[in-house]
Coordinates of C-alpha atoms in Angstrom, one line a residue:
R1 CA 19.2 69.1 132.8
F2 CA 19.9 72.7 131.7
G3 CA 20.7 73.7 135.3
N4 CA 19.5 76.7 137.2
S5 CA 21.5 79.6 135.6
T6 CA 22.2 81.2 132.2
L7 CA 25.3 83.0 133.3
S8 CA 27.7 81.1 131.1
S9 CA 28.0 81.9 127.4
D10 CA 30.4 82.4 124.6
E11 CA 31.3 78.7 124.3
I12 CA 31.6 77.1 120.9
V13 CA 28.6 74.8 120.2
D14 CA 29.3 71.3 118.9
F15 CA 27.5 71.7 115.6
S16 CA 29.3 74.9 114.5
S17 CA 30.8 74.4 111.1
R18 CA 34.5 73.8 110.9
G19 CA 37.2 74.5 108.3
P20 CA 39.3 74.4 106.3
G21 CA 38.1 75.4 102.9
I22 CA 38.4 72.8 100.0
I23 CA 41.6 74.4 98.8
G24 CA 43.0 74.5 102.4
D25 CA 42.5 78.1 103.2
P26 CA 41.6 79.0 106.9
K27 CA 37.9 79.0 107.5
P28 CA 35.8 80.1 109.3
D29 CA 36.7 83.8 109.4
L30 CA 34.7 84.7 112.5
M31 CA 32.1 83.5 115.0
S32 CA 29.0 85.1 116.5
I33 CA 26.3 84.3 119.1
G34 CA 24.1 81.5 117.7
A35 CA 22.7 78.6 119.6
Y36 CA 20.7 79.0 122.7
G37 CA 20.6 82.8 122.5
F38 CA 17.7 84.7 124.0
T39 CA 15.4 86.3 121.4
P40 CA 12.2 88.2 122.0
S41 CA 9.2 85.9 121.4
N42 CA 7.4 88.5 119.2
V43 CA 10.4 88.5 116.9
L44 CA 10.2 84.8 116.4
K45 CA 6.4 85.1 115.9
T46 CA 5.9 82.0 118.1
T47 CA 2.4 80.9 119.2
K48 CA 3.5 81.4 122.8
N49 CA 2.0 84.2 124.8
S50 CA 4.7 86.8 125.0
K51 CA 3.4 88.1 128.3
E52 CA 4.0 84.7 129.8
E53 CA 7.3 84.1 128.1
S54 CA 8.8 87.3 126.6
F55 CA 12.0 85.6 125.5
S56 CA 12.7 82.3 123.8
L57 CA 15.8 80.2 123.2
F58 CA 16.7 80.4 119.5
G59 CA 19.8 80.3 117.4
G60 CA 22.3 78.7 115.1
T61 CA 23.5 80.3 111.8
S62 CA 20.1 82.0 111.5
M63 CA 21.1 84.2 114.4
A64 CA 24.9 84.4 114.0
A65 CA 24.8 85.5 110.4
P66 CA 22.5 88.5 110.9
L67 CA 24.4 89.5 114.0
V68 CA 27.6 89.7 112.0
S69 CA 25.7 91.5 109.2
G70 CA 24.4 94.0 111.7
S71 CA 27.9 94.5 113.1
A72 CA 29.2 95.2 109.6
A73 CA 26.5 97.7 109.1
V74 CA 27.3 99.5 112.4
L75 CA 31.0 99.5 111.4
M76 CA 30.2 101.0 108.0
E77 CA 28.2 103.7 109.6
G78 CA 31.1 104.5 111.9
L79 CA 33.5 104.7 109.0
H80 CA 31.1 106.8 107.0
K81 CA 30.7 109.3 109.8
Q82 CA 34.4 109.9 109.8
S83 CA 34.5 110.1 106.0
K84 CA 36.8 107.1 105.8
E85 CA 36.9 104.9 102.7
Y86 CA 36.3 101.2 103.0
D87 CA 35.6 98.1 100.9
P88 CA 34.4 94.6 101.9
F89 CA 37.9 93.5 102.8
T90 CA 38.3 96.5 105.1
I91 CA 35.2 95.6 106.9
K92 CA 36.1 92.0 107.3
N93 CA 39.7 92.7 108.4
I94 CA 38.5 95.2 111.0
L95 CA 36.0 92.6 112.4
M96 CA 38.7 89.9 112.4
S97 CA 41.4 92.2 113.9
T98 CA 39.0 93.1 116.8
A99 CA 37.5 89.7 117.5
K100 CA 37.6 88.1 120.9
D101 CA 39.9 85.1 121.1
L102 CA 38.0 82.0 122.2
Q103 CA 41.3 80.0 122.6
N104 CA 40.2 77.5 120.0
D105 CA 42.0 76.5 116.8
P106 CA 41.6 78.5 113.5
F107 CA 39.6 75.8 111.8
T108 CA 37.0 76.1 114.6
Q109 CA 37.0 79.8 115.5
G110 CA 38.8 81.8 112.8
S111 CA 40.0 85.0 114.5
G112 CA 37.3 84.6 117.2
L113 CA 34.0 86.1 118.4
V114 CA 32.8 89.3 116.6
D115 CA 32.9 92.3 119.0
V116 CA 31.4 95.3 117.3
N117 CA 32.2 97.6 120.3
T118 CA 35.9 96.8 119.9
A119 CA 35.6 97.2 116.2
L120 CA 34.3 100.8 116.7
D121 CA 37.1 101.4 119.1
F122 CA 39.5 100.9 116.2
V123 CA 37.4 103.2 113.9
N124 CA 37.4 105.9 116.6
G125 CA 41.1 105.6 117.2
T126 CA 40.9 104.4 120.8
E127 CA 44.3 104.1 122.4
G128 CA 46.1 100.8 121.8
M129 CA 43.9 99.6 118.8
F130 CA 45.4 98.4 115.6
L131 CA 44.6 96.5 112.4
V132 CA 46.4 93.6 110.8
Y133 CA 46.4 92.2 107.2
N134 CA 48.8 90.5 104.8
D135 CA 49.4 90.6 101.0
A136 CA 49.9 86.9 100.1
S137 CA 46.6 85.2 100.9
Y138 CA 44.7 86.5 97.9
S139 CA 47.5 85.8 95.4
N140 CA 47.8 82.2 96.8
I141 CA 44.0 81.6 96.6
K142 CA 43.8 83.2 93.1
K143 CA 46.7 81.0 91.8
I144 CA 44.7 77.9 92.8
L145 CA 41.3 79.0 91.6
E146 CA 42.2 80.7 88.3
P147 CA 42.1 77.4 86.3
T148 CA 38.5 76.9 87.5
L149 CA 37.5 80.3 86.4
E150 CA 39.2 79.9 83.0
S151 CA 37.2 76.7 82.4
I152 CA 33.8 78.5 82.7
N153 CA 32.1 79.5 79.5
S154 CA 31.3 83.1 80.7
T155 CA 29.8 84.2 77.4
S156 CA 27.1 81.5 77.6
I157 CA 25.7 83.2 80.7
G158 CA 26.0 86.8 79.5
F159 CA 29.5 87.9 80.7
E160 CA 32.4 88.8 78.5
Q161 CA 34.9 87.0 80.7
F162 CA 35.2 86.0 84.3
K163 CA 38.4 87.3 85.8
Y164 CA 39.9 87.8 89.2
P165 CA 40.8 91.4 90.1
T166 CA 44.5 92.2 89.7
K167 CA 44.5 94.7 92.6
P168 CA 45.7 93.4 96.0
M169 CA 43.0 92.1 98.3
P170 CA 44.4 92.4 101.9
M171 CA 43.3 89.7 104.4
T172 CA 43.9 89.2 108.1
S173 CA 44.2 85.5 107.7
W174 CA 47.2 84.0 105.9
F175 CA 46.8 81.2 103.5
A176 CA 50.4 80.1 102.9
G177 CA 49.4 78.0 99.8
Q178 CA 49.7 74.4 98.7
L179 CA 53.3 73.3 99.4
L180 CA 55.5 70.4 99.2
P181 CA 57.5 69.1 102.3
G182 CA 60.5 71.4 102.7
D183 CA 58.9 74.3 100.7
H184 CA 59.1 77.9 101.9
S185 CA 56.2 80.5 101.9
K186 CA 56.5 84.2 102.6
T187 CA 54.2 87.1 103.3
T188 CA 54.3 90.7 104.5
F189 CA 51.9 91.7 107.3
T190 CA 51.0 95.3 107.6
I191 CA 49.9 96.8 110.9
E192 CA 47.8 100.0 111.0
N193 CA 47.8 102.3 114.0
P194 CA 44.8 104.8 113.9
T195 CA 45.7 106.3 117.3
N196 CA 47.7 109.4 118.3
K197 CA 50.3 107.4 120.2
P198 CA 52.9 104.8 119.0
I199 CA 52.1 101.2 119.7
N200 CA 54.6 98.5 120.6
I201 CA 53.7 95.0 119.7
T202 CA 55.2 91.5 119.7
V203 CA 54.8 89.0 116.9
K204 CA 54.1 85.4 118.3
P205 CA 53.5 82.4 116.0
T206 CA 51.4 80.0 118.1
T207 CA 49.8 76.7 117.8
I208 CA 47.5 74.7 120.2
S209 CA 49.3 71.9 121.9
L210 CA 47.9 69.0 124.1
I211 CA 48.9 69.2 127.8
K212 CA 47.2 65.9 128.8
N213 CA 44.4 63.5 128.0
T214 CA 42.4 61.6 130.6
K215 CA 39.6 59.0 130.4
Y216 CA 36.7 57.4 132.3
D217 CA 34.6 54.4 131.4
G218 CA 31.0 54.2 132.6
I219 CA 27.5 52.8 132.1
T220 CA 24.4 55.1 131.9
K221 CA 21.5 54.9 134.4
V222 CA 18.3 55.8 132.7
G223 CA 15.3 57.7 134.1
Q224 CA 16.9 59.3 137.2
Q225 CA 14.9 62.0 138.8
D226 CA 16.0 65.2 140.6
S227 CA 15.1 65.4 144.3
F228 CA 14.5 69.2 144.0
L229 CA 12.5 69.2 140.8
N230 CA 10.5 66.0 141.3
K231 CA 8.4 66.2 138.3
S232 CA 6.9 63.4 136.2
G233 CA 8.7 62.9 132.9
T234 CA 11.6 65.1 134.0
F235 CA 15.0 63.4 134.4
I236 CA 18.5 64.3 135.2
P237 CA 21.9 63.4 133.7
N238 CA 24.3 61.0 135.3
Y239 CA 26.7 63.2 137.2
I240 CA 30.4 62.5 137.1
P241 CA 32.9 64.9 138.8
L242 CA 35.5 66.1 136.3
S243 CA 38.2 65.0 138.6
D244 CA 37.0 61.4 138.1
I245 CA 37.9 61.4 134.5
K246 CA 41.3 59.7 134.9
E247 CA 43.0 56.8 133.3
Q248 CA 40.7 53.8 133.8
K249 CA 39.7 54.8 137.3
E250 CA 36.3 54.0 138.8
L251 CA 33.9 56.7 140.0
G252 CA 35.2 58.2 143.2
G253 CA 33.9 60.7 145.8
L254 CA 32.4 64.0 144.8
F255 CA 35.1 66.0 146.6
D256 CA 38.2 65.0 144.6
E257 CA 40.5 67.7 143.6
N258 CA 40.1 69.6 140.4
L259 CA 42.5 68.3 137.8
I260 CA 42.4 71.1 135.2
P261 CA 46.0 72.1 134.5
K262 CA 46.7 75.7 135.5
E263 CA 48.1 76.6 132.1
S264 CA 45.1 75.1 130.2
S265 CA 43.4 77.6 127.9
L266 CA 41.0 75.1 126.3
M267 CA 39.3 72.0 127.6
I268 CA 37.6 69.5 125.2
L269 CA 35.3 66.8 126.5
N270 CA 34.2 63.9 124.4
L271 CA 31.6 61.3 125.1
N272 CA 31.6 58.2 122.9
F273 CA 29.7 55.0 122.9
P274 CA 29.7 52.0 120.5
F275 CA 27.5 52.0 117.4
D276 CA 25.8 48.8 118.4
N277 CA 24.7 50.5 121.7
F278 CA 23.5 53.5 119.8
M279 CA 21.5 51.6 117.1
N280 CA 19.6 48.4 117.5
K281 CA 20.4 46.2 114.5
T282 CA 17.6 43.7 115.0
V283 CA 14.9 46.0 113.5
D284 CA 14.6 48.3 110.5
Y285 CA 17.7 50.4 110.0
A286 CA 17.7 53.7 112.1
N287 CA 14.3 52.8 113.5
D288 CA 15.5 52.1 117.1
M289 CA 18.2 54.4 118.5
K290 CA 19.4 55.2 122.0
I291 CA 20.9 58.7 122.4
S292 CA 23.0 60.3 125.1
S293 CA 24.0 63.9 125.4
L294 CA 26.9 65.6 127.2
Y295 CA 26.8 68.6 129.7
V296 CA 29.2 70.4 131.9
Y297 CA 28.1 72.3 135.1
D298 CA 29.5 74.4 137.8
W299 CA 28.2 72.9 141.0
I300 CA 27.9 74.8 144.2
D301 CA 26.7 72.6 147.1
K302 CA 24.5 75.1 148.8
N303 CA 23.3 73.0 151.7
N304 CA 26.6 70.9 152.0
D305 CA 24.7 67.6 151.8
T306 CA 27.0 66.3 149.0
K307 CA 23.9 65.6 146.8
V308 CA 23.6 67.3 143.4
T309 CA 20.3 69.0 142.7
S310 CA 19.3 71.1 139.7
N311 CA 19.0 74.3 141.7
E312 CA 22.7 74.1 142.6
L313 CA 23.9 73.8 139.0
S314 CA 24.9 76.4 136.4
M315 CA 25.4 74.9 132.9
V316 CA 28.6 75.9 131.2
N317 CA 28.2 74.1 127.9
R318 CA 26.4 71.2 126.3
A319 CA 26.7 68.9 123.3
G320 CA 24.1 66.6 121.8
S321 CA 23.5 65.0 118.5
W322 CA 22.0 61.8 117.1
G323 CA 25.5 60.3 116.9
T324 CA 28.0 58.1 118.7
V325 CA 30.3 60.9 119.7
Q326 CA 29.5 64.2 121.5
E327 CA 32.0 67.0 121.9
L328 CA 32.0 70.2 124.0
R329 CA 34.6 72.8 124.5
I330 CA 35.3 75.2 127.4
T331 CA 37.5 78.3 126.9
E332 CA 39.7 79.2 129.9
P333 CA 38.3 76.4 132.0
N334 CA 40.0 77.5 135.2
E335 CA 37.9 80.7 135.1
K336 CA 34.6 79.0 134.4
F337 CA 34.1 77.2 137.7
K338 CA 33.5 78.7 141.1
G339 CA 32.5 75.4 142.6
T340 CA 33.0 71.8 141.5
P341 CA 33.3 71.0 137.8
L342 CA 30.6 68.4 137.1
V343 CA 30.1 66.4 133.9
G344 CA 26.6 65.3 133.0
V345 CA 25.9 62.3 130.8
Y346 CA 22.2 62.4 129.9
P347 CA 20.7 59.2 128.5
I348 CA 17.5 60.2 126.8
P349 CA 14.8 58.1 128.5
T350 CA 13.0 56.9 125.4
R351 CA 14.1 55.4 122.1
Y352 CA 14.0 57.3 118.9
S353 CA 13.2 56.5 115.2
F354 CA 14.9 58.4 112.4
Y355 CA 11.6 58.4 110.6
L356 CA 9.0 58.9 113.4
G357 CA 10.9 60.6 116.2
D358 CA 10.2 59.5 119.8
T359 CA 8.8 56.0 119.8
G360 CA 7.7 56.1 123.4
Q361 CA 9.6 52.9 124.3
N362 CA 11.8 53.0 127.4
S363 CA 15.5 53.2 126.7
T364 CA 18.1 51.0 128.5
S365 CA 21.6 51.5 129.8
M366 CA 24.6 51.8 127.5
D367 CA 28.4 51.7 127.8
Y368 CA 30.3 55.0 127.3
T369 CA 33.7 56.5 127.5
L370 CA 34.5 60.1 128.6
T371 CA 37.7 61.8 127.6
A372 CA 39.0 65.1 128.8
S373 CA 41.7 66.9 126.9
Y374 CA 43.5 70.0 128.0
Y375 CA 45.4 72.4 125.7
H376 CA 47.4 75.6 125.7
K377 CA 49.0 77.8 123.1
T378 CA 52.7 77.2 122.4
K379 CA 55.3 78.5 120.0
W380 CA 54.8 77.4 116.4
S381 CA 58.3 76.7 115.3
I382 CA 57.7 76.6 111.5
I383 CA 56.8 80.3 111.4
W384 CA 59.7 82.8 111.4
P385 CA 59.0 86.6 111.7
E386 CA 61.7 88.9 110.4
S387 CA 61.3 90.7 113.7
E388 CA 59.6 89.7 116.9
T389 CA 59.0 93.3 118.1
L390 CA 57.6 96.3 116.2
T391 CA 56.8 99.9 116.9
I392 CA 53.9 101.3 114.9
P393 CA 54.1 105.0 114.7
A394 CA 51.1 107.2 115.7
N395 CA 48.5 107.4 112.8
G396 CA 50.9 105.3 110.7
I397 CA 51.8 101.8 109.6
A398 CA 54.6 99.3 109.9
S399 CA 55.2 96.0 108.2
V400 CA 57.0 92.7 109.0
D401 CA 58.1 89.9 106.7
I402 CA 57.1 86.4 107.9
S403 CA 58.3 83.1 106.5
L404 CA 56.9 79.6 106.8
I405 CA 59.1 76.5 106.4
A406 CA 57.2 73.3 105.9
P407 CA 58.9 70.4 107.7
N408 CA 60.2 67.6 105.5
D409 CA 58.3 64.9 107.4
L410 CA 54.8 66.3 107.0
Q411 CA 52.3 64.0 105.1
T412 CA 49.7 65.4 102.8
G413 CA 46.9 67.3 104.5
N414 CA 45.9 70.6 106.1
Y415 CA 47.9 72.4 108.8
Q416 CA 46.9 75.4 111.0
G417 CA 48.0 77.9 113.6
F418 CA 48.0 81.6 114.5
I419 CA 50.2 84.6 114.3
T420 CA 49.3 86.6 117.3
F421 CA 50.1 90.4 117.2
E422 CA 50.1 91.4 120.9
G423 CA 50.0 94.9 122.2
S424 CA 49.6 96.1 125.8
K425 CA 45.9 96.8 125.3
H426 CA 44.9 94.9 122.2
S427 CA 45.8 91.6 120.5
V428 CA 45.0 90.2 117.0
N429 CA 44.8 86.5 116.1
A430 CA 45.7 86.1 112.4
P431 CA 44.7 82.5 111.4
V432 CA 47.3 80.7 109.3
S433 CA 46.9 77.5 107.3
F434 CA 48.7 75.7 104.5
V435 CA 48.4 72.5 102.5
I436 CA 51.0 69.8 102.1
K437 CA 50.8 68.1 98.7
K438 CA 52.2 64.7 97.7
E439 CA 54.1 65.0 94.4
I440 CA 53.4 62.3 91.9
N441 CA 55.9 61.7 89.1
K442 CA 56.6 58.8 86.8
K443 CA 58.6 57.0 89.5
D444 CA 56.0 57.4 92.2
S445 CA 53.5 54.9 91.0
L446 CA 52.4 53.8 94.5
V447 CA 51.7 56.0 97.5
L448 CA 50.8 54.8 101.0
I449 CA 49.5 57.2 103.7
E450 CA 49.2 55.2 107.0
G451 CA 46.3 56.1 109.3
K452 CA 46.8 56.9 112.9
Q453 CA 44.7 56.8 116.1
N454 CA 45.0 60.2 117.7
S455 CA 43.9 61.3 121.2
D456 CA 44.5 64.9 120.2
A457 CA 41.0 65.7 118.9
I458 CA 41.7 69.2 117.6
F459 CA 42.6 68.5 114.0
G460 CA 45.2 66.4 112.1
S461 CA 45.8 64.2 109.1
G462 CA 45.4 60.4 109.0
Y463 CA 42.1 60.2 110.9
V464 CA 38.6 61.5 111.2
K465 CA 36.7 62.5 114.3
G466 CA 33.3 61.1 115.3
A467 CA 31.3 64.1 114.3
F468 CA 28.1 63.0 112.6
D469 CA 24.4 63.4 113.3
M470 CA 21.7 60.9 112.2
S471 CA 18.9 63.5 112.2
N472 CA 19.2 66.8 110.3
R473 CA 22.9 67.5 110.1
Y474 CA 24.2 64.5 108.1
M475 CA 26.8 66.7 106.3
A476 CA 28.2 67.9 109.6
G477 CA 30.5 64.9 109.8
D478 CA 34.3 65.4 110.0
W479 CA 36.2 66.0 106.7
R480 CA 39.8 65.2 105.8
Q481 CA 41.5 66.3 102.6
Y482 CA 44.5 64.8 100.8
Y483 CA 46.3 66.5 97.9
F484 CA 48.2 64.8 95.1
N485 CA 50.1 66.9 92.6
I486 CA 50.4 65.1 89.3
K487 CA 53.6 66.2 87.5
D488 CA 53.9 63.6 84.8
S489 CA 51.6 64.3 81.8
S490 CA 51.6 60.7 80.8
I491 CA 49.7 59.7 84.0
N492 CA 46.0 59.4 83.1
S493 CA 44.5 57.2 85.7
A494 CA 44.6 56.4 89.4
A495 CA 43.2 53.8 91.8
I496 CA 42.8 54.9 95.4
E497 CA 41.8 52.6 98.3
M498 CA 40.7 54.3 101.5
S499 CA 40.3 52.0 104.5
W500 CA 39.4 52.4 108.2
K501 CA 39.1 50.1 111.2
T502 CA 35.5 49.8 112.4
D503 CA 32.7 48.1 110.5
D504 CA 30.1 50.7 111.6
T505 CA 32.1 53.6 110.4
N506 CA 31.6 54.8 106.9
L507 CA 33.1 57.5 104.7
S508 CA 31.9 59.3 101.6
V509 CA 34.8 60.1 99.3
F510 CA 35.0 62.7 96.6
V511 CA 37.9 63.5 94.1
V512 CA 38.2 67.0 92.7
D513 CA 40.4 67.8 89.8
P514 CA 42.6 70.9 89.4
K515 CA 39.7 72.8 87.8
G516 CA 37.4 72.2 90.8
K517 CA 35.2 69.5 89.2
I518 CA 34.2 66.3 91.1
V519 CA 35.6 63.6 88.8
Q520 CA 34.9 60.6 91.0
S521 CA 33.0 59.6 94.2
N522 CA 31.9 56.4 96.0
M523 CA 28.4 57.9 96.1
P524 CA 26.3 56.8 93.1
S525 CA 24.5 59.8 91.6
G526 CA 20.7 59.7 91.5
V527 CA 20.3 56.6 93.6
F528 CA 17.3 56.7 96.0
G529 CA 16.0 53.2 95.7
H530 CA 15.2 50.6 98.3
F531 CA 17.7 49.8 101.1
L532 CA 20.6 47.6 99.9
G533 CA 21.0 45.4 102.9
W534 CA 22.4 47.8 105.5
P535 CA 22.3 51.3 103.9
S536 CA 25.5 53.1 104.9
L537 CA 25.8 56.7 103.8
D538 CA 24.0 60.0 103.5
W539 CA 20.3 60.6 103.5
L540 CA 18.4 63.1 101.5
G541 CA 14.8 64.4 101.3
N542 CA 12.5 64.9 104.2
S543 CA 10.9 62.9 107.0
V544 CA 8.4 63.7 109.7
F545 CA 11.1 64.4 112.2
S546 CA 14.1 65.9 110.4
Q547 CA 15.5 67.4 107.2
G548 CA 16.9 63.9 106.4
G549 CA 15.0 61.2 104.5
G550 CA 16.0 58.2 102.4
F551 CA 19.4 56.7 102.9
F552 CA 21.9 57.0 100.1
P553 CA 23.7 53.7 99.2
V554 CA 27.5 53.7 98.7
K555 CA 29.8 51.8 96.5
N556 CA 32.3 50.3 98.9
K557 CA 34.7 47.4 98.5
D558 CA 33.7 46.0 101.9
A559 CA 32.7 47.2 105.3
T560 CA 35.9 48.9 106.1
S561 CA 37.2 50.2 102.7
T562 CA 36.3 51.8 99.4
V563 CA 38.1 51.9 96.1
L564 CA 37.8 54.6 93.5
Y565 CA 39.1 54.6 89.9
I566 CA 39.9 58.1 88.9
P567 CA 40.4 59.6 85.4
I568 CA 43.4 61.9 85.4
N569 CA 42.6 64.5 82.7
Q570 CA 45.4 66.9 83.3
T571 CA 48.5 67.7 85.4
G572 CA 48.0 69.6 88.6
T573 CA 46.6 69.1 92.1
Y574 CA 43.9 66.5 92.7
T575 CA 42.1 66.7 96.1
V576 CA 40.7 63.6 97.7
M577 CA 38.0 64.5 100.3
A578 CA 36.9 62.0 102.9
H579 CA 33.8 62.6 105.0
S580 CA 32.6 60.6 108.0
T581 CA 28.9 60.0 107.6
L582 CA 28.7 57.2 110.2
F583 CA 31.1 56.6 113.0
G584 CA 31.6 53.4 115.0
G585 CA 32.0 55.2 118.4
N586 CA 34.6 52.8 119.8
S587 CA 36.9 55.8 120.2
T588 CA 36.9 59.6 119.5
T589 CA 38.9 59.3 116.3
E590 CA 39.1 56.7 113.5
P591 CA 42.3 56.1 111.5
I592 CA 42.2 56.4 107.7
T593 CA 44.8 54.7 105.5
V594 CA 45.1 55.7 101.9
A595 CA 46.8 53.6 99.2
A596 CA 47.0 55.2 95.8
K597 CA 48.4 54.0 92.5
F598 CA 48.9 56.4 89.6
S599 CA 49.5 54.9 86.2
N600 CA 48.9 55.2 82.4
I601 CA 46.3 53.3 80.5
S602 CA 45.7 54.4 77.0
S603 CA 45.2 53.2 73.4
E604 CA 48.8 54.2 72.5
I605 CA 50.2 51.8 75.1
I606 CA 47.7 49.1 74.1
S607 CA 48.7 49.7 70.5
D608 CA 52.4 49.4 71.3
Q609 CA 51.8 46.2 73.2
S610 CA 49.7 45.0 70.3
N611 CA 52.5 45.8 67.9
E612 CA 55.0 43.8 70.0
T613 CA 52.5 40.9 69.9
N614 CA 52.2 41.3 66.1
I615 CA 56.0 41.3 65.7
T616 CA 56.1 38.1 67.8
S617 CA 53.3 36.6 65.7
I618 CA 55.1 37.5 62.4
S619 CA 58.3 35.9 63.7
N620 CA 56.3 32.7 64.5
V621 CA 54.7 32.8 61.1
T622 CA 58.1 33.1 59.5
E623 CA 59.4 30.2 61.4
S624 CA 56.3 28.3 60.4
N625 CA 56.9 29.1 56.7
Q626 CA 60.4 27.8 57.0
I627 CA 59.1 24.6 58.4
N628 CA 56.4 24.4 55.8
H629 CA 59.0 25.1 53.1
T630 CA 61.1 22.3 54.4
I631 CA 58.2 19.9 54.5
S632 CA 57.2 20.9 51.0
N633 CA 60.7 20.3 49.7
D634 CA 60.8 17.0 51.5
S635 CA 57.5 16.1 49.9
K636 CA 58.8 17.0 46.5
T637 CA 61.8 14.8 47.1
I638 CA 59.6 12.0 48.2
S639 CA 57.4 12.6 45.1
D640 CA 60.5 12.5 42.9
E641 CA 61.7 9.3 44.5
S642 CA 58.3 7.9 44.0
K643 CA 58.4 8.6 40.4
I644 CA 61.8 7.0 40.1
I645 CA 60.4 4.0 41.9

């Protein structure tokens, strides 16, 4: 199922961590080679005979991180040889300014793929190279994080005082801050030219826009064998030509035309299947699962027999997790296929248990939906450069002021794009992000943020994507963040209901106060007990097969909503973080609706209400005394009359 070639590389793997940061800053900064990289077997110290298999497939963060560290070391060595001063920000900015664009969004790729050779070209002053950084990101980040630092008792752990440096910290990425709809944000970008010739560049604010979205519904066939590699226990995916992924169209011939738009710079394929297909609910929870994975191949029919065999396939990318939605991405898709683009849906032939792994029981067919989305970069209309063209003098610098105007109709959440600085021989992608806050004052006691179903699976507010993994990456689910800026100091409590559509989807929710402390969550702390009916959230500890373990119960209102009661201990921005730990799989995205009420409950108000009650009671008593006095006088009269009688 991996095909017959390893020519394709540099595609983003499905489990790569995504941004933004908790405060909304653009993350990650960079990418590097990780999954499925070739590594010498003796480095890995495997038990395999290195003479028989000198290289092994290895990777993930364990490979990407040291590759970037090594790149930084090589860069530092190059700067040292030329007696050039540097600090950590210089190193990071050079790596970001020389990264290869993978045509993905900033929250997925940052600036792009680390390229140490291009970084050294900048250090060595190679013609056309330049560096980009701005002066506003650090101050915007510092402004948000300072209250957190001030709340730390630094003397208790041996420091005089924690304090952010006052000197500027230049960054290639621009965090435009936490804004209200209609707000403006500004920065100045500096461009350094280390070469002996002037450089002309253009400044292009860009965002990634959907060109079109197509769909195909199918049913898996389990246990199909390859006619070329006819080996017991070895099976092939179900092959679907990319051209067959259309709106509700049945599988057609293998020679349909390629439907990748010419202008497409990014293709995203998603495979989703319903949760009740994925997990058998008639047995112990997570003990009987059917899993399918997603592949894309370049198929060249060598013998012209119209039959797909493994020796005719070159794998371009793959996606696979113990979840209901798989996603893979292809950069510059029109350049990646010499033959027919072929999608592979691979139904794993046996069932799996979360606790024991492969159960050895034969799997069965399952319904699935394939979607193909095509994107390209377009102008980002909310970014306004002071000048769209610049000339950077030889061995000099130039600067440009850039403004961001947040549209009035944006709801609370995170937003992203790029500012691309484009020269004739070199380009820099500066990631840009900002936060939209919802302002809460005395009049805004109720807030409603309506969820939306979105076929644009890049990133957006009002929904989560189906990114979760039942095995060892339970925290890899999709996150969404909502920001509420409390202005009225009398507000001291909030009730937030978060709801979704599908019973089998579940969210963990956290609320973070302005000082960075988690003040509420629907996840009870320290609960590892027995299953509470259908356990529904994260799992911790270890099992035989994974880094997961016991399931973590959750405090939900019902199957499709949770309610949190939040103490508001100060004014400032409160962040509500929603994380999809289970996903229904009926679609690629799941709408989230947020209803929030901000109010005041305190002893003073209770006291005031009590006083009003007491005043009423006193009034009633007074009236009662008048009645009693009258009765008493009447009684006296009666008594006097009695005496007379």
